[in-house]
Coordinates of C-alpha atoms in Angstrom, one line a residue:
M29 CA 158.5 -85.0 -38.1
I30 CA 158.2 -88.6 -36.8
D31 CA 157.5 -88.6 -33.2
L32 CA 157.7 -91.9 -31.2
S33 CA 157.8 -90.2 -27.8
G34 CA 156.5 -92.4 -25.1
K35 CA 156.4 -95.6 -27.3
S36 CA 157.9 -98.9 -26.4
A37 CA 159.5 -100.8 -29.1
V38 CA 160.8 -104.4 -29.4
V39 CA 163.5 -105.1 -32.1
T40 CA 164.8 -108.6 -32.7
G41 CA 168.5 -108.9 -33.8
G42 CA 169.2 -105.3 -32.6
S43 CA 172.9 -105.3 -31.8
R44 CA 174.4 -105.0 -35.3
G45 CA 173.9 -104.0 -38.9
I46 CA 170.4 -103.1 -39.9
G47 CA 169.0 -104.0 -36.5
R48 CA 171.2 -101.7 -34.7
A49 CA 170.4 -98.8 -37.2
I50 CA 166.7 -99.5 -36.5
V51 CA 167.2 -99.4 -32.7
L52 CA 169.0 -96.1 -32.9
R53 CA 166.5 -94.5 -35.3
L54 CA 163.5 -95.5 -33.2
A55 CA 165.3 -94.1 -30.1
E56 CA 166.2 -90.9 -31.9
Q57 CA 162.5 -90.4 -32.5
G58 CA 161.8 -90.9 -28.8
A59 CA 161.0 -94.7 -28.3
D60 CA 162.4 -96.8 -25.5
I61 CA 163.7 -100.1 -26.9
T62 CA 164.0 -103.7 -25.9
F63 CA 166.1 -105.8 -28.3
S64 CA 167.4 -109.2 -28.7
Y65 CA 170.8 -110.3 -29.7
R66 CA 172.2 -113.8 -30.3
G67 CA 175.8 -113.8 -29.0
N68 CA 177.7 -110.6 -29.2
E69 CA 177.3 -109.1 -25.8
A70 CA 179.9 -106.3 -26.4
A71 CA 178.0 -105.1 -29.6
A72 CA 174.7 -105.3 -27.6
N73 CA 176.2 -103.2 -24.7
E74 CA 177.5 -100.6 -27.2
T75 CA 174.0 -100.2 -28.7
V76 CA 172.5 -99.8 -25.3
A77 CA 175.1 -97.1 -24.5
A78 CA 174.4 -95.4 -27.8
V79 CA 170.6 -95.2 -27.0
A80 CA 171.4 -93.8 -23.5
K81 CA 173.4 -91.0 -25.0
M82 CA 170.1 -90.0 -26.8
G83 CA 168.4 -89.8 -23.4
R84 CA 166.3 -92.9 -24.1
R85 CA 166.4 -96.3 -22.4
A86 CA 167.3 -99.6 -24.0
V87 CA 167.4 -103.1 -22.7
A88 CA 169.4 -106.0 -24.4
V89 CA 168.0 -109.5 -24.0
Q90 CA 170.1 -112.5 -25.1
G91 CA 168.2 -115.2 -27.0
D92 CA 167.8 -117.3 -29.9
A93 CA 165.2 -116.2 -32.4
S94 CA 164.5 -119.8 -33.4
D95 CA 163.3 -120.6 -29.8
P96 CA 159.7 -119.7 -29.0
A97 CA 160.7 -119.3 -25.3
S98 CA 163.1 -116.6 -26.1
A99 CA 160.4 -114.6 -27.9
D100 CA 158.2 -114.9 -25.0
A101 CA 161.0 -113.8 -22.6
L102 CA 161.9 -110.8 -24.9
V103 CA 158.3 -109.5 -24.9
K104 CA 157.8 -110.1 -21.2
R105 CA 161.0 -108.2 -20.4
A106 CA 159.6 -105.2 -22.5
L107 CA 156.3 -105.4 -20.7
D108 CA 158.0 -105.6 -17.3
T109 CA 160.3 -102.8 -18.0
F110 CA 158.2 -100.3 -20.0
G111 CA 154.6 -101.6 -19.3
K112 CA 153.6 -102.1 -22.9
V113 CA 154.7 -102.9 -26.5
D114 CA 153.7 -100.4 -29.1
I115 CA 156.0 -101.4 -31.9
L116 CA 157.5 -104.8 -32.9
V117 CA 160.2 -105.0 -35.5
N118 CA 161.1 -108.6 -36.7
N119 CA 164.7 -108.1 -37.9
A120 CA 166.6 -111.2 -36.7
G121 CA 167.8 -113.4 -39.5
I122 CA 170.6 -115.6 -40.7
T123 CA 171.9 -116.9 -44.0
R124 CA 173.3 -120.4 -44.9
D125 CA 173.8 -120.0 -48.6
D126 CA 174.4 -122.9 -50.9
L127 CA 173.0 -124.4 -54.2
I128 CA 170.0 -126.6 -53.7
M129 CA 171.7 -129.7 -54.7
R130 CA 174.3 -129.2 -52.0
M131 CA 172.1 -127.5 -49.4
S132 CA 172.0 -129.6 -46.1
L133 CA 168.7 -130.1 -44.5
D134 CA 170.2 -128.6 -41.3
D135 CA 171.0 -125.3 -43.3
W136 CA 167.4 -125.3 -44.8
R137 CA 165.9 -125.7 -41.4
A138 CA 168.1 -123.3 -39.6
V139 CA 167.2 -120.4 -41.9
L140 CA 163.5 -121.1 -42.0
E141 CA 163.4 -121.6 -38.2
T142 CA 165.2 -118.3 -37.4
N143 CA 163.9 -116.0 -40.2
L144 CA 160.3 -117.2 -40.5
F145 CA 159.4 -119.1 -37.4
G146 CA 161.2 -116.6 -35.2
A147 CA 159.2 -113.8 -36.6
F148 CA 156.0 -115.7 -36.0
Y149 CA 157.0 -116.4 -32.4
T150 CA 157.5 -112.7 -31.6
L151 CA 154.5 -111.6 -33.5
K152 CA 152.4 -114.1 -31.5
A153 CA 153.9 -112.9 -28.3
V154 CA 152.9 -109.3 -28.8
T155 CA 149.5 -110.0 -30.2
R156 CA 147.7 -110.3 -26.8
P157 CA 149.0 -107.0 -25.3
M158 CA 148.6 -105.1 -28.6
L159 CA 144.9 -106.5 -28.8
R160 CA 144.2 -105.3 -25.3
A161 CA 145.7 -101.8 -26.2
R162 CA 143.7 -101.8 -29.5
A163 CA 146.8 -100.4 -31.1
G164 CA 150.2 -101.5 -32.4
R165 CA 152.7 -101.4 -35.2
I166 CA 154.4 -104.5 -36.5
I167 CA 157.1 -104.3 -39.1
N168 CA 158.7 -107.4 -40.6
I169 CA 162.0 -107.1 -42.4
T170 CA 161.9 -109.2 -45.5
S171 CA 164.2 -108.9 -48.6
V172 CA 164.3 -108.5 -52.3
S173 CA 165.4 -112.2 -52.2
G174 CA 161.9 -113.0 -51.1
Q175 CA 160.4 -111.1 -54.0
M176 CA 162.7 -112.3 -56.9
G177 CA 164.6 -115.2 -55.6
Q178 CA 168.4 -115.5 -55.5
I179 CA 170.7 -118.2 -56.6
G180 CA 172.2 -120.1 -53.7
Q181 CA 169.5 -118.8 -51.4
A182 CA 166.6 -121.2 -51.6
N183 CA 166.2 -121.3 -47.8
Y184 CA 166.6 -117.5 -47.4
S185 CA 164.4 -116.6 -50.3
S186 CA 161.7 -119.0 -49.2
A187 CA 161.8 -117.7 -45.6
K188 CA 161.6 -114.0 -46.7
A189 CA 158.8 -114.8 -49.3
A190 CA 156.8 -116.5 -46.5
L191 CA 157.4 -113.5 -44.2
I192 CA 155.5 -111.4 -46.7
G193 CA 152.5 -113.9 -46.6
L194 CA 152.7 -113.7 -42.9
T195 CA 152.7 -109.9 -43.0
K196 CA 149.5 -109.9 -45.2
A197 CA 147.7 -112.5 -43.1
A198 CA 148.4 -110.8 -39.8
G199 CA 147.4 -107.5 -41.3
R200 CA 144.0 -108.8 -42.2
E201 CA 143.6 -110.6 -38.9
L202 CA 144.7 -107.7 -36.5
G203 CA 143.5 -104.7 -38.5
S204 CA 140.1 -104.4 -36.9
R205 CA 141.8 -103.7 -33.6
G206 CA 143.9 -100.9 -34.8
I207 CA 147.2 -102.9 -35.3
T208 CA 149.1 -102.4 -38.6
V209 CA 151.4 -105.0 -40.0
N210 CA 153.8 -104.2 -42.8
A211 CA 157.1 -105.3 -44.2
V212 CA 160.2 -103.5 -45.4
A213 CA 162.1 -105.2 -48.2
P214 CA 165.8 -103.9 -48.3
G215 CA 167.9 -104.6 -51.3
F216 CA 171.6 -104.9 -50.9
V217 CA 172.7 -102.9 -47.9
L218 CA 176.2 -101.8 -46.9
T219 CA 176.9 -103.9 -43.8
E220 CA 179.9 -106.1 -42.6
L221 CA 178.5 -109.0 -44.6
T222 CA 178.3 -107.2 -48.0
Q223 CA 181.6 -105.4 -47.5
S224 CA 183.3 -108.8 -47.9
L225 CA 181.7 -109.5 -51.2
A226 CA 184.1 -109.8 -54.2
E227 CA 184.4 -106.6 -56.2
E228 CA 182.9 -108.4 -59.3
W229 CA 179.7 -109.1 -57.3
K230 CA 179.4 -105.6 -55.8
Q231 CA 179.7 -104.3 -59.3
R232 CA 177.1 -106.7 -60.7
I233 CA 174.6 -105.7 -58.0
I234 CA 175.2 -102.0 -58.6
E235 CA 174.5 -102.5 -62.3
Q236 CA 171.2 -104.2 -61.5
T237 CA 170.1 -101.3 -59.2
P238 CA 168.6 -98.3 -61.0
L239 CA 169.9 -95.9 -58.3
G240 CA 173.4 -97.4 -58.9
R241 CA 174.5 -98.0 -55.4
F242 CA 174.0 -100.1 -52.2
A243 CA 171.6 -98.8 -49.5
T244 CA 172.8 -97.8 -46.1
A245 CA 171.4 -99.4 -42.9
E246 CA 170.1 -95.9 -42.0
E247 CA 167.9 -95.8 -45.1
V248 CA 166.2 -99.1 -44.1
A249 CA 165.7 -97.8 -40.6
N250 CA 164.1 -94.6 -41.9
A251 CA 161.4 -96.7 -43.7
V252 CA 160.8 -98.7 -40.4
A253 CA 160.5 -95.5 -38.4
F254 CA 157.9 -94.2 -40.9
L255 CA 155.8 -97.5 -40.7
A256 CA 156.0 -97.3 -36.9
S257 CA 154.7 -93.8 -36.7
D258 CA 151.3 -92.2 -36.7
E259 CA 152.0 -91.0 -40.2
A260 CA 151.5 -94.6 -41.4
S261 CA 148.3 -95.2 -39.5
Y262 CA 146.3 -96.2 -42.6
I263 CA 148.9 -98.4 -44.1
T264 CA 148.8 -102.2 -43.5
G265 CA 149.5 -105.5 -45.2
Q266 CA 152.1 -103.7 -47.5
V267 CA 155.6 -104.3 -48.5
L268 CA 157.8 -101.1 -48.7
A269 CA 160.9 -101.7 -50.9
V270 CA 164.1 -100.0 -49.9
D271 CA 166.0 -101.4 -52.8
G272 CA 167.0 -98.6 -55.1
G273 CA 164.6 -99.8 -57.7
M274 CA 165.9 -103.4 -57.9
V275 CA 162.4 -104.9 -57.8
M276 CA 159.6 -102.9 -59.3
M277 CA 156.1 -104.4 -58.7

């Protein structure tokens, strides 16, 4: 059984969807959580309350993932509250979909700055405390879009592909100090966003997925919990696909 008792985890974008599922899964396994949210304070408070019901502690910190000062403040809050950071999950992300010929520079820049730069900022912020502790688990949430590309998602696919490169580079750089760095690559997941897809698109996605269905946010969270645990102590620089077989590499 995965045991994260006594661990302190930082999760970016933890108030809704996959991020919320990750927060709850890590708390269920015994971790205390510091998570960021962008604007939905009510959802953040609900997540804090859900963690408290499990007998664990959670702190919600409002911030913008694309702002390096927000990353520093998030990690500082975790250190001030729990004294350490054992686990970092870079989950925060946005989409601004459009075809390349119509994509604005602002939409290109916003997705890269949130999904890629934001992950770098928090990874950089936890590096020093993890190096001092000579231990740590870093998990970046990438996507099948970063592995195979998606029409209308040049910005998102580019950011998620680069996040895989960041995972591997950081894994090599930090491994000698006992810090592992891995990525989880979800396929299409049942969230508020995908529920609104047209039925034609949902059916097309299901047909492209060997397991014949969407993932749940909890299934992604299960993979994160494993990579955050002692059971994954000899795994680093890897991309764990939770995509129903959509991308086989």
